[in-house]
Structure formats: C-alpha cells, structure tokens
PDB file of C-alpha atoms in Angstrom:
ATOM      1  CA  UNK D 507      48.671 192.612 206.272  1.00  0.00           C
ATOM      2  CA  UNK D 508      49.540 196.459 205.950  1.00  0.00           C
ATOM      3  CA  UNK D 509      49.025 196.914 202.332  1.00  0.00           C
ATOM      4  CA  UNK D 510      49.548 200.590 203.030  1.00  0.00           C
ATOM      5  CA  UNK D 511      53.332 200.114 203.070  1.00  0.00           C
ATOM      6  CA  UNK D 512      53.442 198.410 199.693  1.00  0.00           C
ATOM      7  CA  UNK D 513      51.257 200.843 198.138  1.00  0.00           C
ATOM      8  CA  UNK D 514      54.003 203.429 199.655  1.00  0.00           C
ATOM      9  CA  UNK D 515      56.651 201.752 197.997  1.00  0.00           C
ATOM     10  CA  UNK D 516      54.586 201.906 195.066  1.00  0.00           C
ATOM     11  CA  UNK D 517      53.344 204.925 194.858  1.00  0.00           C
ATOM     12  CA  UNK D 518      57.014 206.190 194.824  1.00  0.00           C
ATOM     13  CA  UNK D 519      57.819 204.755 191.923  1.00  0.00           C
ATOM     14  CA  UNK D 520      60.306 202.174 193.495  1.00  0.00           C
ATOM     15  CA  UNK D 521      59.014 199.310 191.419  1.00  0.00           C
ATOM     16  CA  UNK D 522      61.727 197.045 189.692  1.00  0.00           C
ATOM     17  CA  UNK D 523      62.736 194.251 187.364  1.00  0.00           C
ATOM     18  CA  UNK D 524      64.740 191.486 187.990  1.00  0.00           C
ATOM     19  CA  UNK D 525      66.577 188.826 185.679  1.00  0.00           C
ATOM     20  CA  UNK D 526      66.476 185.970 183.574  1.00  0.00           C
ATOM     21  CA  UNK D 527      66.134 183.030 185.181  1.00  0.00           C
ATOM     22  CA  UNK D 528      69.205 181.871 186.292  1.00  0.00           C
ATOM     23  CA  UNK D 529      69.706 178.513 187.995  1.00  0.00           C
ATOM     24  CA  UNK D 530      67.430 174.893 187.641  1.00  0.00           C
ATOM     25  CA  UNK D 531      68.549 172.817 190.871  1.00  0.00           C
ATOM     26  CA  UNK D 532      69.256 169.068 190.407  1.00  0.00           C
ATOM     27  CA  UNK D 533      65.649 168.926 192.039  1.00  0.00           C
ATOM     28  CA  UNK D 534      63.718 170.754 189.529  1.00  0.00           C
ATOM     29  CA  UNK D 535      63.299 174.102 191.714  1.00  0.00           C
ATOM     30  CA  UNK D 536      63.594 176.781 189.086  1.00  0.00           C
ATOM     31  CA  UNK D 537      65.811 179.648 191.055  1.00  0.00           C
ATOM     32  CA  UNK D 538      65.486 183.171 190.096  1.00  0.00           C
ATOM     33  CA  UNK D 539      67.514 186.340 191.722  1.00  0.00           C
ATOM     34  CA  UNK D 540      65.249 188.881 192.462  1.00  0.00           C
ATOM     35  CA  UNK D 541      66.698 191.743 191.666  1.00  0.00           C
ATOM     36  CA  UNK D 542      65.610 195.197 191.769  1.00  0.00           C
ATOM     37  CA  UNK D 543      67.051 198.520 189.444  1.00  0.00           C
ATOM     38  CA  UNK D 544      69.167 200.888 191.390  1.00  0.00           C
ATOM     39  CA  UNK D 545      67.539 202.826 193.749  1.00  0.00           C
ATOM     40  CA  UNK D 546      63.922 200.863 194.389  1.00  0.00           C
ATOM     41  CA  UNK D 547      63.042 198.933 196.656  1.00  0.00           C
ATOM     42  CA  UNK D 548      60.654 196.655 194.762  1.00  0.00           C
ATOM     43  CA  UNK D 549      58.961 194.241 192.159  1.00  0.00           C
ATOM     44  CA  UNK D 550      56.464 193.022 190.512  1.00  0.00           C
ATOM     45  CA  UNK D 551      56.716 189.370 188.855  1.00  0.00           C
ATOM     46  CA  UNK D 552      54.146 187.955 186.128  1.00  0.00           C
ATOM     47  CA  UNK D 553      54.984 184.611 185.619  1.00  0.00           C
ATOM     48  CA  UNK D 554      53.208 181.271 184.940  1.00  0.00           C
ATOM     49  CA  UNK D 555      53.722 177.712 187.085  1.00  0.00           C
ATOM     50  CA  UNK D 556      52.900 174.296 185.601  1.00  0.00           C
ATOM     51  CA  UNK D 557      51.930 171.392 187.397  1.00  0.00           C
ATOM     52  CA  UNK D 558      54.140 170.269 190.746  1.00  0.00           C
ATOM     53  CA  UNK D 559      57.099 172.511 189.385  1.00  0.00           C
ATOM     54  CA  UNK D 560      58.646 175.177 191.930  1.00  0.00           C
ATOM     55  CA  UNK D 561      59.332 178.456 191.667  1.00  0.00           C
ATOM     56  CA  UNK D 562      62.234 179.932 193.708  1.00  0.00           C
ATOM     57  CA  UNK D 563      62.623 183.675 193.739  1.00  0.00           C
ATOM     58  CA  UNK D 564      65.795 184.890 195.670  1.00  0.00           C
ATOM     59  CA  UNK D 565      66.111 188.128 197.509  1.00  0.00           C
ATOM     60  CA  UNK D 566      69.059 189.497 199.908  1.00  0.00           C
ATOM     61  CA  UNK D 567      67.750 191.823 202.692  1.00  0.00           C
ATOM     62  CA  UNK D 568      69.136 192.473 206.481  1.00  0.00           C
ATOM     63  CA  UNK D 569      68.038 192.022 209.659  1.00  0.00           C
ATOM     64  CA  UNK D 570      65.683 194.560 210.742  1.00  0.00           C
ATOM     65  CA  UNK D 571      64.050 195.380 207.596  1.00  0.00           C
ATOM     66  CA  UNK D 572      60.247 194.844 206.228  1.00  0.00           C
ATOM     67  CA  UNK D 573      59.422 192.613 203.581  1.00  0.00           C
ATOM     68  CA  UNK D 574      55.643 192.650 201.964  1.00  0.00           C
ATOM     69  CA  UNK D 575      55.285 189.674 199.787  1.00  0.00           C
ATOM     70  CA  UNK D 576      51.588 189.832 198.072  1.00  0.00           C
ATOM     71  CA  UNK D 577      50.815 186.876 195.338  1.00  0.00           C
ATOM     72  CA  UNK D 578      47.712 187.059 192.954  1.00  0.00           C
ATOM     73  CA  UNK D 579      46.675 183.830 191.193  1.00  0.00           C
ATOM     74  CA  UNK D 580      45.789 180.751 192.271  1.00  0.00           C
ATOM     75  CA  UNK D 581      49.596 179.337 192.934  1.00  0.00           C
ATOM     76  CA  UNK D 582      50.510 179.559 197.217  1.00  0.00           C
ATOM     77  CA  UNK D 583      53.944 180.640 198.394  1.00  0.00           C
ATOM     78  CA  UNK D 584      56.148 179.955 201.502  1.00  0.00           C
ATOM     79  CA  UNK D 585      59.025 182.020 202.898  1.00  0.00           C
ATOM     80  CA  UNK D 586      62.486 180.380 203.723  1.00  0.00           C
ATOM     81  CA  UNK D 587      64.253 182.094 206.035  1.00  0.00           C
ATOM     82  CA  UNK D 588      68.066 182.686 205.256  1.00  0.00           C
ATOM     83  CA  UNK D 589      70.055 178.963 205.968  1.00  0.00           C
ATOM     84  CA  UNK D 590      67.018 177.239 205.468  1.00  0.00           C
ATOM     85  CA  UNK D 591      66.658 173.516 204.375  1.00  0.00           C
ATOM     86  CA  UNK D 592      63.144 173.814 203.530  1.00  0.00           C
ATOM     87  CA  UNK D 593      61.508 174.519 206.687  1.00  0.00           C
ATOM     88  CA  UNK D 594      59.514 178.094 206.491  1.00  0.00           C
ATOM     89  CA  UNK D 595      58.720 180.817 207.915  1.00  0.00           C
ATOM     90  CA  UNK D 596      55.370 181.587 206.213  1.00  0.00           C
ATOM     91  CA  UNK D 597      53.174 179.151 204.828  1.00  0.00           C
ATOM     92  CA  UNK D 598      50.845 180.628 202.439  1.00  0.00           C
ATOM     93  CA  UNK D 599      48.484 177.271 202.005  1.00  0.00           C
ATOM     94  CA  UNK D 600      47.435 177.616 205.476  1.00  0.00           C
ATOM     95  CA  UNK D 601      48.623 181.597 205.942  1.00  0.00           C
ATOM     96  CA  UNK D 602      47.109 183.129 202.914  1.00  0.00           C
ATOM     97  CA  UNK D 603      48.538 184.823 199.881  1.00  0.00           C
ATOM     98  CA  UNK D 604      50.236 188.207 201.727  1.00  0.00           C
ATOM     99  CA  UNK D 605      52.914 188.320 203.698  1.00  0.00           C
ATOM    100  CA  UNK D 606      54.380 191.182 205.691  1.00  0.00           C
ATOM    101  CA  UNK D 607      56.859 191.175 208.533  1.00  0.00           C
ATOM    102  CA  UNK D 608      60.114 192.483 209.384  1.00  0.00           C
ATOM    103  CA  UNK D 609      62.824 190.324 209.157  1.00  0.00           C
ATOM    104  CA  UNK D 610      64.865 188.528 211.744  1.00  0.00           C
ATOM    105  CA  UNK D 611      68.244 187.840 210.215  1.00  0.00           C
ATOM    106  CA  UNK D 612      70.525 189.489 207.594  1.00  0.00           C
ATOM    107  CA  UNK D 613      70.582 186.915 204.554  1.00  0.00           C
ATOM    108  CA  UNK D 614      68.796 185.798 201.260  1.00  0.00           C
ATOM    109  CA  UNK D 615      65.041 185.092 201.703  1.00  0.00           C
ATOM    110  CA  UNK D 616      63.179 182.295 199.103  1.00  0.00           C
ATOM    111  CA  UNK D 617      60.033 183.219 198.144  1.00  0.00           C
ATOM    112  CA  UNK D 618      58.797 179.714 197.013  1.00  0.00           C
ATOM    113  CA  UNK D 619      55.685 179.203 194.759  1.00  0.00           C
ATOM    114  CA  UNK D 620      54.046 176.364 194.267  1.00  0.00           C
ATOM    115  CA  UNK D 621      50.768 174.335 193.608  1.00  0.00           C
ATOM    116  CA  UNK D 622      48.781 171.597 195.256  1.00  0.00           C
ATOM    117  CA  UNK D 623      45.817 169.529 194.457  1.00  0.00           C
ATOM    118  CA  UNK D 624      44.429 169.315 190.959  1.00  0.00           C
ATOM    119  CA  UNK D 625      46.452 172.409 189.794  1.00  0.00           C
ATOM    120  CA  UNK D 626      49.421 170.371 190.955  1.00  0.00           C
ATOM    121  CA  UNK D 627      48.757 167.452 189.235  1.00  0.00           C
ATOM    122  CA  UNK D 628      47.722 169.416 185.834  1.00  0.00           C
ATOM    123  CA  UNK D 629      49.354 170.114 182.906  1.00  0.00           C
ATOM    124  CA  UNK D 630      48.023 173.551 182.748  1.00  0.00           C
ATOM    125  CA  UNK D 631      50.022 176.504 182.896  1.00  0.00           C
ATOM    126  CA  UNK D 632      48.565 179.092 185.644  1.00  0.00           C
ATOM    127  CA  UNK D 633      49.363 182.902 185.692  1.00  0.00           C
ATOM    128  CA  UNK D 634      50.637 184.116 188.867  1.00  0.00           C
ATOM    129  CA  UNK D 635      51.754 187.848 189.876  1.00  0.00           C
ATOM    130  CA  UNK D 636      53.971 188.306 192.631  1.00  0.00           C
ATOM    131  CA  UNK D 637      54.539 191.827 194.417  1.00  0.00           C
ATOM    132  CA  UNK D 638      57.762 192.191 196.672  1.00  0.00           C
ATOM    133  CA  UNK D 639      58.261 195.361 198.174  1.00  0.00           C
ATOM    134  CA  UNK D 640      61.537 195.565 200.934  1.00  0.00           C
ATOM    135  CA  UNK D 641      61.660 198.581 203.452  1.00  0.00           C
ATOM    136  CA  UNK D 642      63.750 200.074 206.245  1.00  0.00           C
TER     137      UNK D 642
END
C-alpha cells in the first residue's frame, strides 16, 4: 500500500465531501454517491455501521486511473468492480483495510463496508472512517 500517494492527494488540499445518502436497495444495502467538490480528487467519510447492515459508497473513475481506498475502524470493505453482481475485486476480511491499485475498466466502483462476527450480529453502532483518494 503506497500511502505516499494519498498523503499527496492530501497534502494538496484535494479532500472532498460527498452527499446525503441517497438510495436504500430492496436488500437493505444503503447506497451513497461519492462525490467529490470541483476540482479534488478525494474524501474522507466518518460514518457509523450497525449490525449486518451494508454500506455502499459509489464512485465513477476510468480505466487507467489509481484509486487508494484506506478504512479506519473495525468495519472491513470489498471493492466491486464496475458491472459487478457481487463478486470483488478486493476483499478486505482476508486483504486488509487499504487498498491501492489502478483500475482496469472505465465505470462506477462500490466500495462496500461491512461487518462480520460478533460486530455483525450486534446492535452496536461502530465508527468507521473511510479515505478515498482517485489519481491519474
């Protein structure tokens, strides 16, 4: 994991919001557009998770760029690949809790986070930040 390009996009000054949430599938995956203010190229998300709910945040980036993906907390994430059904292409319970790669296809990326085990089956809520940082 090259933290050194997130801390680049950082250190710019290229940190961003993003919006409400916008969508609740018929499944119970809470979707959320990332979205980040004009002219930076990332985000930083605080946000709790509860139990076996899902958090799906949705980003649009081509083919050729780098994503860095970097959660805090005790929540995992996975990375669906544009098209995807649910299959990923990071799996942060077995991968760990950064992510960096360039990407293979033009298309919008879900960042997925999630719990397992006790914090899964919990009522608690658990704080979470998530850093996203898109390049190139």
């Amino acid at each position: 994991m090259n933290k050194a390009l997130l801390a680049a996009v950082w250190s710019i000054g290229l940190l961003g919001g993003l919006s409400a949430w916008s969508v609740q599938a018929a499944d119970g995956i809470k979707t959320q557009q990332v979205q980040f203010k004009k002219g930076e190229s990332g985000a930083t998300i605080n946000g709790t998770i509860q139990g076996s709910q899902t958090l799906d945040y949705k980003l649009t980036a081509n083919k050729g760029q780098s994503m860095v993906v970097i959660l805090t907390g005790k929540p995992y994430f996975n990375i669906l690949p544009p098209g995807s059904k649910g299959e990923a292409m990071f799996i942060g319970s077995t991968e760990g809790n950064n992510f960096e790669a360039t990407l293979p296809a033009k298309g919008t990326y879900t960042i997925r986070v999630y719990q397992m085990g006790a914090a899964e089956s919990s009522k608690a809520k658990t704080p979470f930040k998530l850093e996203v940082g898109i390049s190139g």
